[in-house]
Structure formats: structure tokens, C-alpha cells
Amino acid sequence: MPPFHSALQQRFCEGFSFYPIQSLQQHGHLIYKCYTPQHAMARLLERCCRPLHINSQYAPPFLRKLQQKDIPAAGELLGRLQASRRLLEAHLGRLKRRPAVYKQLLDGMHIFKTLLETYQQQALQRIISQLSATPVRSGRRRYLHYPEVSPAQFKQVQTVIQEFVHSVNTLYIFLKNGIDKGKFAPLHLLPTERESLQLLVKTIGAFKALQEKNIDLLEQWKLQTIYINKLRTMN
């Protein structure tokens, strides 16, 4: 039995009484036999295999979204949060009587600030680092290699984002109800302070929508990965 260069070659030749290894060539996950010295099989198979390179299709646009939209939006939200908190502290600090909602508001903003900073640095930045491509050289060719992502890894990232969205929603509802339903009335907010909180609510809602979009994009990517893995198994 001749030496096989890969497990795929061995599988291809199972059941044959002869092993035409010398005349077989491999391209990615495919093996083919050429019947003429001049052919363009590699180019043809590259086109056929493109759907299998799932990470190179999904990773670049997802990374661009994180870098160009999510990270800047997180920075904008942090700045908006700090500005609103300073404005409220300056006004409410002069009140002789501080309603219970005063402490709830400032504590909620402080907790959310810590949560957002952690999410930005340890979740979004880590996702970017893990999904970023590595330059690879193959002969004269240079291309970008994107790391494989398993369905379990997708689920883990989705869970982190979902937990963050849940926490965001808690503050979002608290602020929105406080403004719209008059629960902040005891604070005697000035128009500028009320406007600052309204803008904060709008910014939180926009950032929350970005993260919910990430969950949907990861779900699409995960389902396609599962599908491609099944195709590879059948091959």
C-alpha cells in the first residue's frame, strides 16, 4: 500500500484495488484527478470552495461593525453618561432634601458606567482580538487567515452580549420611566438636566440596538458554520 499524504487521500482510495496516488491532486478539502497537463482545476475548485470559507465571509464585516460602530458608540455613551452624572450632581447636591430616587439614579448610573467600561474592554475588544485575521504566506501568495469558531464559542459570545443587553435594559427602562412617567418629579430637574437625561436614554437605546444586532449576526454566522461543518463531514 503506498504512503498517503493525508487522511482524505486514504478515504478517497478506500475500496480500490489500485491506488493512483501519483495522479491525484488535492485542493483544500477536495481531491481531483487531472487528465491533461494543461488545466484550470485549481481556479475552478477555488470558486466552488468559496462558500466553505465561511469565516472569511462573516468575520470582516462583523469586525468592521465592531471597530467602526460599536467601539465609538461605547465611547460616546460613556461620555454622555459622565456628562449627565456631573450635571445632576451639581444641581442635586444643592438640594436640602434628597429624595430616594436621587440615590437610585446616581447609583444606577455609576453601576452602568462600570459595566459599560468592562464590556467595552473585556468583551468587545476581546472579540475583535479573537476574530482578527493573521497574515499567511503560501509560496508567492499572501492571504488573511481567519480563526475557526466553533458553535460553542458563538454561544458563549452571544450569552455575554445578551447578559449585557439585559443589564442595559434595566437602566434604560428606569431612566425612560423616570422621565416619561414623572418619577423624577421630586428631583425638580431643570430643562437642561431633563434634556441631558433624554439624550442619555436615546444614546443607550442606540447602543443597545447595536448589541442586539450583534446577537443576530452571530446567530447567522453560527448556523452557516454548522451547515458547512456538515458538508465537510460528508466530504
Short mmCIF file of N, CA, C and O in Angstrom, two decimals, residues 66-145:
data_model
loop_
_atom_site.label_atom_id
_atom_site.label_comp_id
_atom_site.label_asym_id
_atom_site.label_seq_id
_atom_site.Cartn_x
_atom_site.Cartn_y
_atom_site.Cartn_z
N LEU A 66 -17.86 46.24 14.60
CA LEU A 66 -17.39 46.45 15.98
C LEU A 66 -16.43 47.64 16.06
O LEU A 66 -16.53 48.46 16.98
N GLN A 67 -15.52 47.72 15.11
CA GLN A 67 -14.49 48.75 15.16
C GLN A 67 -15.01 50.13 14.77
O GLN A 67 -14.58 51.14 15.35
N GLN A 68 -15.91 50.17 13.79
CA GLN A 68 -16.36 51.46 13.26
C GLN A 68 -17.65 51.97 13.91
O GLN A 68 -17.93 53.16 13.85
N LYS A 69 -18.43 51.06 14.52
CA LYS A 69 -19.70 51.49 15.11
C LYS A 69 -19.75 51.24 16.62
O LYS A 69 -19.99 52.15 17.40
N ASP A 70 -19.54 49.99 17.03
CA ASP A 70 -19.75 49.62 18.44
C ASP A 70 -18.75 50.30 19.38
O ASP A 70 -19.15 50.85 20.41
N ILE A 71 -17.46 50.23 19.05
CA ILE A 71 -16.45 50.83 19.93
C ILE A 71 -16.64 52.35 20.02
O ILE A 71 -16.66 52.91 21.14
N PRO A 72 -16.79 53.07 18.90
CA PRO A 72 -17.07 54.51 19.01
C PRO A 72 -18.36 54.81 19.77
O PRO A 72 -18.43 55.78 20.53
N ALA A 73 -19.41 53.99 19.55
CA ALA A 73 -20.69 54.21 20.24
C ALA A 73 -20.53 54.00 21.75
O ALA A 73 -21.16 54.71 22.54
N ALA A 74 -19.71 53.03 22.14
CA ALA A 74 -19.46 52.82 23.58
C ALA A 74 -18.75 54.02 24.19
O ALA A 74 -19.08 54.45 25.30
N GLY A 75 -17.79 54.57 23.45
CA GLY A 75 -17.10 55.77 23.93
C GLY A 75 -18.03 56.97 24.04
O GLY A 75 -17.97 57.73 25.01
N GLU A 76 -18.92 57.12 23.05
CA GLU A 76 -19.89 58.21 23.09
C GLU A 76 -20.84 58.06 24.28
O GLU A 76 -21.16 59.04 24.97
N LEU A 77 -21.27 56.82 24.53
CA LEU A 77 -22.19 56.57 25.64
C LEU A 77 -21.52 56.83 26.98
O LEU A 77 -22.15 57.41 27.89
N LEU A 78 -20.26 56.45 27.11
CA LEU A 78 -19.53 56.74 28.36
C LEU A 78 -19.42 58.23 28.59
O LEU A 78 -19.63 58.71 29.72
N GLY A 79 -19.10 58.97 27.54
CA GLY A 79 -19.00 60.43 27.67
C GLY A 79 -20.34 61.05 28.04
O GLY A 79 -20.42 61.95 28.89
N ARG A 80 -21.42 60.58 27.40
CA ARG A 80 -22.75 61.09 27.69
C ARG A 80 -23.16 60.77 29.13
O ARG A 80 -23.75 61.60 29.83
N LEU A 81 -22.81 59.59 29.58
CA LEU A 81 -23.14 59.16 30.94
C LEU A 81 -22.43 60.01 31.99
O LEU A 81 -23.04 60.47 32.97
N GLN A 82 -21.16 60.26 31.77
CA GLN A 82 -20.38 61.07 32.71
C GLN A 82 -20.85 62.51 32.74
O GLN A 82 -20.92 63.13 33.81
N ALA A 83 -21.19 63.04 31.57
CA ALA A 83 -21.67 64.43 31.50
C ALA A 83 -23.00 64.58 32.23
O ALA A 83 -23.20 65.55 32.99
N SER A 84 -23.92 63.64 32.04
CA SER A 84 -25.21 63.70 32.72
C SER A 84 -25.05 63.56 34.23
O SER A 84 -25.71 64.26 35.00
N ARG A 85 -24.16 62.67 34.64
CA ARG A 85 -23.95 62.48 36.08
C ARG A 85 -23.38 63.73 36.73
O ARG A 85 -23.82 64.13 37.82
N ARG A 86 -22.40 64.36 36.07
CA ARG A 86 -21.82 65.60 36.63
C ARG A 86 -22.88 66.69 36.73
O ARG A 86 -22.92 67.44 37.72
N LEU A 87 -23.71 66.80 35.71
CA LEU A 87 -24.75 67.83 35.70
C LEU A 87 -25.74 67.61 36.84
O LEU A 87 -26.13 68.56 37.54
N LEU A 88 -26.14 66.37 37.04
CA LEU A 88 -27.09 66.05 38.10
C LEU A 88 -26.48 66.25 39.48
O LEU A 88 -27.13 66.76 40.39
N GLU A 89 -25.23 65.85 39.66
CA GLU A 89 -24.58 66.01 40.96
C GLU A 89 -24.46 67.48 41.34
O GLU A 89 -24.62 67.86 42.50
N ALA A 90 -24.16 68.33 40.33
CA ALA A 90 -24.01 69.76 40.61
C ALA A 90 -25.34 70.38 41.05
O ALA A 90 -25.38 71.23 41.96
N HIS A 91 -26.42 69.95 40.43
CA HIS A 91 -27.73 70.51 40.78
C HIS A 91 -28.30 69.88 42.05
O HIS A 91 -28.70 70.58 42.99
N LEU A 92 -28.31 68.56 42.09
CA LEU A 92 -28.95 67.87 43.20
C LEU A 92 -28.15 67.98 44.49
O LEU A 92 -28.70 67.84 45.59
N GLY A 93 -26.87 68.25 44.36
CA GLY A 93 -26.05 68.41 45.56
C GLY A 93 -26.44 69.63 46.37
O GLY A 93 -26.12 69.72 47.56
N ARG A 94 -27.15 70.56 45.73
CA ARG A 94 -27.58 71.78 46.43
C ARG A 94 -28.92 71.63 47.12
O ARG A 94 -29.37 72.52 47.84
N LEU A 95 -29.59 70.51 46.87
CA LEU A 95 -30.89 70.29 47.49
C LEU A 95 -30.74 69.97 48.98
O LEU A 95 -29.86 69.20 49.37
N LYS A 96 -31.58 70.57 49.79
CA LYS A 96 -31.54 70.27 51.23
C LYS A 96 -32.10 68.88 51.51
O LYS A 96 -31.59 68.15 52.36
N ARG A 97 -33.16 68.56 50.79
CA ARG A 97 -33.74 67.22 50.95
C ARG A 97 -33.49 66.43 49.66
O ARG A 97 -33.78 66.90 48.56
N ARG A 98 -32.95 65.26 49.84
CA ARG A 98 -32.62 64.43 48.69
C ARG A 98 -33.57 63.23 48.65
O ARG A 98 -33.48 62.35 49.50
N PRO A 99 -34.48 63.21 47.69
CA PRO A 99 -35.43 62.10 47.59
C PRO A 99 -34.71 60.77 47.36
O PRO A 99 -33.57 60.73 46.90
N ALA A 100 -35.40 59.68 47.65
CA ALA A 100 -34.82 58.35 47.49
C ALA A 100 -34.41 58.08 46.04
O ALA A 100 -33.42 57.40 45.78
N VAL A 101 -35.18 58.64 45.10
CA VAL A 101 -34.88 58.40 43.70
C VAL A 101 -33.55 59.04 43.30
O VAL A 101 -32.92 58.63 42.32
N TYR A 102 -33.09 60.04 44.07
CA TYR A 102 -31.80 60.68 43.81
C TYR A 102 -30.67 59.65 43.91
O TYR A 102 -29.83 59.53 43.02
N LYS A 103 -30.66 58.91 45.01
CA LYS A 103 -29.62 57.90 45.21
C LYS A 103 -29.75 56.77 44.19
O LYS A 103 -28.75 56.27 43.66
N GLN A 104 -30.97 56.36 43.88
CA GLN A 104 -31.19 55.30 42.90
C GLN A 104 -30.63 55.71 41.53
O GLN A 104 -30.01 54.90 40.84
N LEU A 105 -30.84 56.96 41.17
CA LEU A 105 -30.40 57.45 39.87
C LEU A 105 -28.89 57.48 39.78
O LEU A 105 -28.30 56.92 38.83
N LEU A 106 -28.23 58.09 40.76
CA LEU A 106 -26.77 58.20 40.71
C LEU A 106 -26.10 56.84 40.87
O LEU A 106 -25.10 56.55 40.20
N ASP A 107 -26.63 55.99 41.74
CA ASP A 107 -26.07 54.65 41.91
C ASP A 107 -26.21 53.83 40.62
O ASP A 107 -25.29 53.12 40.21
N GLY A 108 -27.38 53.94 39.99
CA GLY A 108 -27.62 53.22 38.75
C GLY A 108 -26.66 53.66 37.65
O GLY A 108 -26.14 52.83 36.89
N MET A 109 -26.42 54.97 37.55
CA MET A 109 -25.51 55.49 36.53
C MET A 109 -24.08 55.05 36.81
O MET A 109 -23.32 54.74 35.88
N HIS A 110 -23.70 55.01 38.08
CA HIS A 110 -22.34 54.58 38.44
C HIS A 110 -22.13 53.10 38.12
O HIS A 110 -21.09 52.71 37.55
N ILE A 111 -23.10 52.27 38.46
CA ILE A 111 -23.00 50.83 38.19
C ILE A 111 -22.95 50.58 36.68
O ILE A 111 -22.14 49.76 36.20
N PHE A 112 -23.78 51.31 35.94
CA PHE A 112 -23.80 51.12 34.49
C PHE A 112 -22.48 51.58 33.86
O PHE A 112 -21.99 50.95 32.91
N LYS A 113 -21.89 52.65 34.37
CA LYS A 113 -20.60 53.13 33.86
C LYS A 113 -19.53 52.04 34.02
O LYS A 113 -18.77 51.76 33.09
N THR A 114 -19.48 51.42 35.19
CA THR A 114 -18.51 50.36 35.44
C THR A 114 -18.76 49.17 34.51
O THR A 114 -17.82 48.59 33.95
N LEU A 115 -20.04 48.82 34.35
CA LEU A 115 -20.41 47.71 33.49
C LEU A 115 -20.03 47.98 32.04
O LEU A 115 -19.49 47.10 31.35
N LEU A 116 -20.30 49.19 31.57
CA LEU A 116 -20.01 49.55 30.18
C LEU A 116 -18.51 49.54 29.92
O LEU A 116 -18.05 49.06 28.87
N GLU A 117 -17.72 50.08 30.83
CA GLU A 117 -16.26 50.07 30.67
C GLU A 117 -15.73 48.64 30.59
O GLU A 117 -14.87 48.33 29.77
N THR A 118 -16.24 47.78 31.47
CA THR A 118 -15.82 46.38 31.47
C THR A 118 -16.21 45.69 30.17
O THR A 118 -15.42 44.94 29.57
N TYR A 119 -17.42 45.94 29.71
CA TYR A 119 -17.91 45.33 28.47
C TYR A 119 -17.09 45.79 27.28
O TYR A 119 -16.73 44.99 26.40
N GLN A 120 -16.77 47.07 27.23
CA GLN A 120 -16.00 47.62 26.12
C GLN A 120 -14.60 47.01 26.07
O GLN A 120 -14.11 46.61 25.01
N GLN A 121 -13.94 46.92 27.23
CA GLN A 121 -12.55 46.48 27.28
C GLN A 121 -12.41 44.96 27.25
O GLN A 121 -11.51 44.43 26.58
N GLN A 122 -13.28 44.26 27.97
CA GLN A 122 -13.09 42.82 28.12
C GLN A 122 -13.98 41.98 27.21
O GLN A 122 -13.74 40.78 27.06
N ALA A 123 -14.99 42.58 26.62
CA ALA A 123 -15.86 41.82 25.71
C ALA A 123 -15.63 42.25 24.26
O ALA A 123 -15.15 41.45 23.45
N LEU A 124 -15.93 43.51 23.94
CA LEU A 124 -15.80 43.95 22.56
C LEU A 124 -14.36 43.86 22.06
O LEU A 124 -14.11 43.34 20.97
N GLN A 125 -13.41 44.36 22.84
CA GLN A 125 -12.01 44.33 22.42
C GLN A 125 -11.50 42.89 22.31
O GLN A 125 -10.73 42.57 21.40
N ARG A 126 -11.95 42.02 23.20
CA ARG A 126 -11.52 40.62 23.14
C ARG A 126 -12.09 39.92 21.92
O ARG A 126 -11.41 39.11 21.28
N ILE A 127 -13.34 40.21 21.59
CA ILE A 127 -13.95 39.62 20.39
C ILE A 127 -13.16 40.04 19.15
O ILE A 127 -12.86 39.22 18.28
N ILE A 128 -12.81 41.33 19.08
CA ILE A 128 -12.03 41.83 17.95
C ILE A 128 -10.69 41.11 17.87
O ILE A 128 -10.24 40.68 16.79
N SER A 129 -10.04 40.94 19.00
CA SER A 129 -8.74 40.27 19.03
C SER A 129 -8.85 38.81 18.60
O SER A 129 -8.02 38.30 17.84
N GLN A 130 -9.88 38.12 19.05
CA GLN A 130 -10.03 36.69 18.75
C GLN A 130 -10.43 36.43 17.31
O GLN A 130 -10.07 35.39 16.74
N LEU A 131 -11.17 37.36 16.70
CA LEU A 131 -11.66 37.14 15.34
C LEU A 131 -10.77 37.74 14.26
O LEU A 131 -10.99 37.48 13.08
N SER A 132 -9.79 38.53 14.66
CA SER A 132 -8.93 39.20 13.68
C SER A 132 -8.09 38.19 12.91
O SER A 132 -7.66 37.16 13.45
N ALA A 133 -7.85 38.49 11.65
CA ALA A 133 -7.12 37.57 10.77
C ALA A 133 -5.61 37.68 10.99
O ALA A 133 -5.10 38.71 11.45
N THR A 134 -4.92 36.61 10.64
CA THR A 134 -3.46 36.55 10.69
C THR A 134 -2.93 36.49 9.27
O THR A 134 -3.36 35.62 8.50
N PRO A 135 -1.98 37.36 8.89
CA PRO A 135 -1.39 37.27 7.54
C PRO A 135 -0.62 35.96 7.38
O PRO A 135 0.15 35.58 8.25
N VAL A 136 -0.87 35.26 6.27
CA VAL A 136 -0.22 33.97 6.00
C VAL A 136 0.39 34.02 4.61
O VAL A 136 -0.20 34.56 3.68
N ARG A 137 1.59 33.45 4.48
CA ARG A 137 2.24 33.37 3.17
C ARG A 137 2.27 31.92 2.71
O ARG A 137 2.64 31.02 3.47
N SER A 138 1.85 31.69 1.48
CA SER A 138 1.91 30.36 0.88
C SER A 138 2.57 30.49 -0.48
O SER A 138 1.93 30.88 -1.46
N GLY A 139 3.86 30.19 -0.52
CA GLY A 139 4.62 30.42 -1.75
C GLY A 139 4.72 31.91 -2.02
O GLY A 139 5.18 32.69 -1.18
N ARG A 140 4.25 32.32 -3.17
CA ARG A 140 4.25 33.75 -3.51
C ARG A 140 2.97 34.44 -3.08
O ARG A 140 2.89 35.67 -3.14
N ARG A 141 2.00 33.65 -2.68
CA ARG A 141 0.71 34.23 -2.31
C ARG A 141 0.71 34.65 -0.85
O ARG A 141 1.30 34.00 0.00
N ARG A 142 0.02 35.73 -0.58
CA ARG A 142 -0.21 36.18 0.79
C ARG A 142 -1.71 36.36 0.97
O ARG A 142 -2.38 36.95 0.12
N TYR A 143 -2.23 35.85 2.05
CA TYR A 143 -3.66 35.98 2.29
C TYR A 143 -3.91 36.08 3.79
O TYR A 143 -2.99 35.89 4.61
N LEU A 144 -5.14 36.40 4.15
CA LEU A 144 -5.52 36.54 5.55
C LEU A 144 -6.22 35.27 6.02
O LEU A 144 -7.15 34.80 5.37
N HIS A 145 -5.76 34.73 7.12
CA HIS A 145 -6.37 33.53 7.69
C HIS A 145 -7.20 33.93 8.92
O HIS A 145 -6.68 34.50 9.87
#
